[in-house]
XYZ file of C-alpha atoms in Angstrom:
365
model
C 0.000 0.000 0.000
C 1.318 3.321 -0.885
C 0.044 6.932 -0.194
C -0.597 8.752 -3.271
C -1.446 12.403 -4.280
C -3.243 13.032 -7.468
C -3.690 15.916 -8.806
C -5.713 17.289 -12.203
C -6.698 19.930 -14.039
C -10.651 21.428 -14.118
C -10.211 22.137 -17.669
C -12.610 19.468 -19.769
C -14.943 16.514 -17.682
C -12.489 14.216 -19.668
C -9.604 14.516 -16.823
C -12.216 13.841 -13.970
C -13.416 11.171 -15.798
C -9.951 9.335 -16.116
C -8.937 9.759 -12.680
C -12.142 8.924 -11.385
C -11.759 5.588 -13.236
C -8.319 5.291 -11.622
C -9.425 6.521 -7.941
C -11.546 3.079 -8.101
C -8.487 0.972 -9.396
C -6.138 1.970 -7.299
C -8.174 2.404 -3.739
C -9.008 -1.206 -4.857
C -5.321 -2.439 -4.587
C -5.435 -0.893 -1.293
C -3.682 2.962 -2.105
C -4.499 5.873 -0.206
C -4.983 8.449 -2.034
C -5.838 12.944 -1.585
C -6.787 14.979 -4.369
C -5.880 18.141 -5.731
C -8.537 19.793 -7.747
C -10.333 22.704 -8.421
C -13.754 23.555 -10.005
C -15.934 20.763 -11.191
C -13.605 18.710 -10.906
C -12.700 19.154 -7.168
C -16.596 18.875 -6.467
C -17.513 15.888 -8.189
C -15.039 14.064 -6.150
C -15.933 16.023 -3.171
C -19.206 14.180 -4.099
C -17.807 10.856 -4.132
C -16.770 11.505 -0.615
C -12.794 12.208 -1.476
C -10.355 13.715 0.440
C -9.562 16.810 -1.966
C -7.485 19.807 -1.584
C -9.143 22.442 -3.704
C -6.630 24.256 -6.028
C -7.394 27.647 -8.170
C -8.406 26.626 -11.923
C -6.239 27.810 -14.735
C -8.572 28.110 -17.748
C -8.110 28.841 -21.186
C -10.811 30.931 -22.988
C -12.924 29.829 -26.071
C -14.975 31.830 -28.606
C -17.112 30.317 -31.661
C -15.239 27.200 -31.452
C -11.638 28.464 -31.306
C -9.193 29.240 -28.279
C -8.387 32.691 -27.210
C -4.662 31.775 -27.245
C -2.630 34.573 -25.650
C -5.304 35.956 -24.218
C -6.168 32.615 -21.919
C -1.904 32.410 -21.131
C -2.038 36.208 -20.049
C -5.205 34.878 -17.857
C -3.311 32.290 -16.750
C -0.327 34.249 -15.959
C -1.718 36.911 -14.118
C -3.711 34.466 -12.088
C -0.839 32.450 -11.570
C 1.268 35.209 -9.937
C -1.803 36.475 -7.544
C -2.342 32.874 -6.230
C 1.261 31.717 -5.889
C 1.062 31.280 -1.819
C -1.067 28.168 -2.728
C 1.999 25.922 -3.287
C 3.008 27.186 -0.105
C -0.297 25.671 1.281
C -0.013 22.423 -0.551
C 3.412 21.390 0.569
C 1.892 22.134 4.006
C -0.980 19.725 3.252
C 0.986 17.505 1.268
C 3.676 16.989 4.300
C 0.998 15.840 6.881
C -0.080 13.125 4.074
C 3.335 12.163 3.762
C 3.075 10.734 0.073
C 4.916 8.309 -2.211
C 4.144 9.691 -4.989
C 2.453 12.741 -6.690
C 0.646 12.107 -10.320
C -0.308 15.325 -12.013
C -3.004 14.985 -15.091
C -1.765 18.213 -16.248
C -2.038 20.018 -13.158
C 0.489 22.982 -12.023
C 0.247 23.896 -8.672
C 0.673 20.598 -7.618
C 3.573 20.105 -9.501
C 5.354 22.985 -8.018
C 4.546 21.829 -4.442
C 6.246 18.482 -5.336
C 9.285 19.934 -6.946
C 10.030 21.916 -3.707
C 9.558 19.194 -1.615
C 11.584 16.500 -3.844
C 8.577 14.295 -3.824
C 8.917 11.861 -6.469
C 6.011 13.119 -9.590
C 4.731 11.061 -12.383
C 2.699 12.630 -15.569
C -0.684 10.800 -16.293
C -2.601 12.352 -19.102
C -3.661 12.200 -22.822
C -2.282 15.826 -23.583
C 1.758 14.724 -23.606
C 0.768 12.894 -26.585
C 2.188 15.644 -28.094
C 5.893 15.696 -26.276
C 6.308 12.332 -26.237
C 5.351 10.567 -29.369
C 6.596 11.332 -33.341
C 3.407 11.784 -34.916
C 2.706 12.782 -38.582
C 0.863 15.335 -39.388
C 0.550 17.937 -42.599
C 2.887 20.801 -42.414
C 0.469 23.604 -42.274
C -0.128 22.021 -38.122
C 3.755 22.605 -37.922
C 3.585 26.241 -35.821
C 0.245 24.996 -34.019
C 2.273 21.861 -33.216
C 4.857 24.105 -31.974
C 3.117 26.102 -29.485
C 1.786 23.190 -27.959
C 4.785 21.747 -27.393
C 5.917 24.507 -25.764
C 3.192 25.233 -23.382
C 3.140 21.391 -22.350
C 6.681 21.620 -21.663
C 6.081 24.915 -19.073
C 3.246 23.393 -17.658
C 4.381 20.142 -17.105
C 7.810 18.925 -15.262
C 10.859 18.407 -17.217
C 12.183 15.348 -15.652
C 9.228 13.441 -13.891
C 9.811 10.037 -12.732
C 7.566 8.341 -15.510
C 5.105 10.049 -18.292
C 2.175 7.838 -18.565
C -0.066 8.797 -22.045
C -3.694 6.748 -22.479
C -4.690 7.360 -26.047
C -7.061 5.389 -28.701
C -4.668 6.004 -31.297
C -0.492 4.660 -31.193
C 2.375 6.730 -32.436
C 6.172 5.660 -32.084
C 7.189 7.200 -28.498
C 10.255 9.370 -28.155
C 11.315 7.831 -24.847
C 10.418 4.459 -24.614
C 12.538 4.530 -21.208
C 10.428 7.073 -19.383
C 7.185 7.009 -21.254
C 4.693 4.345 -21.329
C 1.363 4.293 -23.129
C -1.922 2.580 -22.819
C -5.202 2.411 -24.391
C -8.069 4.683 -23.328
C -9.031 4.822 -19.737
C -12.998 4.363 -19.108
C -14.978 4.724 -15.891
C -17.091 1.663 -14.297
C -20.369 3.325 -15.827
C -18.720 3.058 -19.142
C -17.482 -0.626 -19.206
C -20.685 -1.823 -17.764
C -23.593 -0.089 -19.499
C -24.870 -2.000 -22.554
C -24.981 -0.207 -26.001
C -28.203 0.277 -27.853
C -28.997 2.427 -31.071
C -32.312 4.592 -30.805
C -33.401 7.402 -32.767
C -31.491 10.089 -31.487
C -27.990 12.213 -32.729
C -26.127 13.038 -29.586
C -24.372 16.781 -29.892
C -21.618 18.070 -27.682
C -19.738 21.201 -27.855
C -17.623 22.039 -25.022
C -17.932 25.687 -25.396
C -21.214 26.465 -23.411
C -21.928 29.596 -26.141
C -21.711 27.076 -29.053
C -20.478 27.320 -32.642
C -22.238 30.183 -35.101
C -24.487 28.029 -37.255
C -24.514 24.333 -35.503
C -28.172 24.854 -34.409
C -29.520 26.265 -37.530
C -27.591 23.133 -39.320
C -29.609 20.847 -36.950
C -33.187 22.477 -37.476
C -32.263 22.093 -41.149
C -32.771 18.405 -40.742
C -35.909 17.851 -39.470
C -35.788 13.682 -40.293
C -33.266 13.395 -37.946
C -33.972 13.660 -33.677
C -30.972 15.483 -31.952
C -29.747 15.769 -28.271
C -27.890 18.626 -27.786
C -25.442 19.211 -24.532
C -24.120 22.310 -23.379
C -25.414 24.502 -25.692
C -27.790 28.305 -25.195
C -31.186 27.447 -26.833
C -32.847 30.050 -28.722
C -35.616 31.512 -26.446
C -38.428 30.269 -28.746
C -36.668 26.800 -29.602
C -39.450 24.145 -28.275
C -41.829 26.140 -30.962
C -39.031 26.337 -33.782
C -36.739 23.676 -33.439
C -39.098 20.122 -32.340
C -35.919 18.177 -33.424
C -33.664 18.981 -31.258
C -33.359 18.763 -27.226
C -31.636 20.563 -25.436
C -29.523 19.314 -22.211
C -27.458 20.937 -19.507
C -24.241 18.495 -19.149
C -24.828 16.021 -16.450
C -22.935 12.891 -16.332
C -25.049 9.715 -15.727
C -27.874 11.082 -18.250
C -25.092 12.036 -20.596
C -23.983 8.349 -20.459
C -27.407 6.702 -21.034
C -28.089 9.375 -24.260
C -24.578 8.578 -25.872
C -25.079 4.791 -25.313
C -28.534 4.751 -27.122
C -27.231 6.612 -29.546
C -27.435 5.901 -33.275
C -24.572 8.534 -34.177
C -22.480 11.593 -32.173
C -21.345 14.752 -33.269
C -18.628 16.629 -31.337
C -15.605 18.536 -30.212
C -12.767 16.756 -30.737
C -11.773 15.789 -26.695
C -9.943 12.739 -25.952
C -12.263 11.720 -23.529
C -15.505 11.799 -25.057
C -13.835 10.285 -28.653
C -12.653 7.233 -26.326
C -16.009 6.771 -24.847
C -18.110 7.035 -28.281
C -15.597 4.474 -29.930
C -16.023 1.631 -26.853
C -19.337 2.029 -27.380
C -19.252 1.349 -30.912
C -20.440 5.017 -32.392
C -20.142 6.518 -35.404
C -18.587 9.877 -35.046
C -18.376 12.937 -36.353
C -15.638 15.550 -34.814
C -15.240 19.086 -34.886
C -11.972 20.357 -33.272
C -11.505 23.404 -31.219
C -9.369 26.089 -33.199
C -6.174 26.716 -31.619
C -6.168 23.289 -29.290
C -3.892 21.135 -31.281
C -4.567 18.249 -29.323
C -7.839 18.022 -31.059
C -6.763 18.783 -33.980
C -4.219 15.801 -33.618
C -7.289 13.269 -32.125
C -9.249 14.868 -34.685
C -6.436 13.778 -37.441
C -6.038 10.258 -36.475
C -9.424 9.838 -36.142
C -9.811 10.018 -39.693
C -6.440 7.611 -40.166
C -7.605 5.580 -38.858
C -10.786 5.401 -40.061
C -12.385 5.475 -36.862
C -14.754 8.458 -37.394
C -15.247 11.549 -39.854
C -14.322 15.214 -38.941
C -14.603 19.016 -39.799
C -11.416 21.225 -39.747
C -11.470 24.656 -39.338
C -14.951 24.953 -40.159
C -18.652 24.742 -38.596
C -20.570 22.086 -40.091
C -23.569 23.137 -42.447
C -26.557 20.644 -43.298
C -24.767 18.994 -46.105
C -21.963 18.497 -43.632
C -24.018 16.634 -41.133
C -26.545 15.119 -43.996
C -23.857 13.420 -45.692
C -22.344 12.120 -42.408
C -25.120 10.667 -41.347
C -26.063 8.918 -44.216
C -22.125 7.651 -44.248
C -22.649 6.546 -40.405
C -22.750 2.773 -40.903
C -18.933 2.780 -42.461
C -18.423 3.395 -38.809
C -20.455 1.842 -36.696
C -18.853 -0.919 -34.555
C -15.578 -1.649 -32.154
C -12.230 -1.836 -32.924
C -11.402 -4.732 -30.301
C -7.074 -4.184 -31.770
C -7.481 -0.517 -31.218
C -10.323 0.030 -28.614
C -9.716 -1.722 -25.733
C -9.584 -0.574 -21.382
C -6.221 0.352 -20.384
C -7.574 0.465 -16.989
C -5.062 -2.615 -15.746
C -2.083 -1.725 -17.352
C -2.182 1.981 -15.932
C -2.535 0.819 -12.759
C 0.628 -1.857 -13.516
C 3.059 0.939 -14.606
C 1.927 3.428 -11.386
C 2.801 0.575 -9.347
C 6.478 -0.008 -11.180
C 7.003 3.580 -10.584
C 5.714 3.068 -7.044
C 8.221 0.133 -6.691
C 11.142 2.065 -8.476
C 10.756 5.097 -5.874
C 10.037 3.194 -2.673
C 13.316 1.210 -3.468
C 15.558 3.845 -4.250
C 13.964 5.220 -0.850
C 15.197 2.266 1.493
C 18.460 1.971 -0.600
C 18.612 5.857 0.679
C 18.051 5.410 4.406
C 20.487 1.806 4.574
């Protein structure tokens, strides 16, 4: 049994997701584990009657579908510098746990508390995908590619003990010595609920204001039923718009209308994408502007013929006629690509477990 901290970023539902998954895998072998967490993030595990440290949440800021780049790292900056006595806090906290281990899924403060304490730190997330791996992609990503990089690599420690990556698509890693990666990581809910295909399109944007013309493409197709998440209905939509329902995000009854569903249309998140494919979905992906990472799921997701997407663009009603009518080319599970890499996350935490606890003893002898 070891004593962990693990920390993660409010930024998406996919990272609460994951380590909400992992919580159960690794309390299950026994670990103890306090959480670091802000936002949504920090509360739903709150919920789940977690010990959590609540951190401040660094957000970046979206409009019509595309990241407000320098203004969200000026945000972050500034909010950075006004907050910076909460490391001072967490290695306060993180002494009277006396941990093993920190794991960070793209988390910052926590990181900084670790570094100052020499605490041994592991990277757990989808995001280093980007570091850590030789991908291809067409040159005109090269500068977006770029900047990503970079802000991973000031975000994220330069020398943690192990960078764990979960992903539903495989490029060649750069450091097959400290990197490791696994397939997609998937909650209890997830592996256990039984697929179905009803009537309904499932629609998710992760932008709460939506994309300029996504609705109006939807009313344009009146033969087809849509559920849409996290999106501002017109005032007068029940009258106007009978094909489409609109949801506030809420995770169980998200679950139940993206099982059932006969198709999805979304952002281009890691998480969701993982989930959608288990479950055998056709999908259809729009990534945000200015969040490579999506771009790059978004990319492979074509590869590998997996799922269809729209670059750069919102998609009009041809866009989302045509898809549909091409949804059975994609219907189905990958069982060599899509598989839970629940087990073998929890393997390589527990190497890097054994690797620090040993080095530890060989210390104090």
């Amino acid at each position: 049994m070891a004593r962990i901290v693990y920390a993660l970023t409010s930024q998406g539902r996919g990272h609460s997701s994951r380590v909400t998954a992992m919580a159960e895998a690794l309390e299950a072998r026994g670990h103890e584990l306090l959480f670091c967490a802000g936002g949504g993030a920090g509360g739903l595990l709150a919920d789940q009657g977690r010990n959590v440290i609540e951190v401040p949440v660094l957000r970046h800021l979206m409009h019509n579908n595309h990241i407000r780049l320098w203004t969200s790292l000026m945000q972050v900056g500034k909010k950075a510098i006004e907050t910076r006595g909460v490391v001072d806090g967490l290695v306060e906290r993180f002494e009277a746990f006396r941990p093993n281990l920190l794991i960070t899924d793209f988390e910052s403060y926590s990181v900084r508390a670790a570094q100052r304490m020499g605490l041994p730190l592991m990277c757990f997330n989808h995001q280093q995908i980007l570091t850590h791996t030789r991908y291809e992609v067409p040159r005109r990503y090269a500068w977006d590619a770029w900047v990503a990089r970079l802000v991973i690599n000031t975000v994220m420690p330069q020398q943690p003990e192990h960078v764990l990556l979960s992903s539903f698509f495989y490029p060649p890693l750069r450091y097959e010595q400290g990197a490791t990666m696994v397939p997609p990581i998937l909650r209890a809910a997830v592996r256990e609920i039984e697929p179905s295909t009803e009537d309904h399109v499932l629609v998710y944007h992760n932008d709460p204001t939506g994309v300029v013309g996504l609705i109006e493409a939807m009313q344009a197709l009146p033969e087809h039923r849509f559920i849409a998440y996290n999106f501002q209905p017109p005032p007068d939509a029940a009258r106007t718009m009978p094909n489409i329902e609109f949801k506030d995000p809420e995770i169980d009854g998200f679950l139940v209308d993206l099982a059932s569903a006969k198709a999805v249309i979304s952002t281009a998140g890691f998480t969701l994408i993982s989930e959608a494919l288990y479950l055998g979905k056709p999908l259809l992906v729009m990534p945000n502007g200015g969040i490579f990472e999506q771009t790059l799921n978004a990319l492979y997701l074509k590869r590998e013929n997996l799922g269809e997407a729209i670059m750069h663009r919102v998609p009009g009603p041809d866009d989302l006629r045509g898809f549909l009518q091409r949804a059975a080319q994609h219907t189905g599970r990958r069982p060599d690509l899509l598989t839970c890499g629940n087990d073998e996350a929890v393997q390589c935490i527990e190497d890097v477990l054994d690797r620090v606890r040993g080095r530890a003893v060989v210390g104090v002898s």
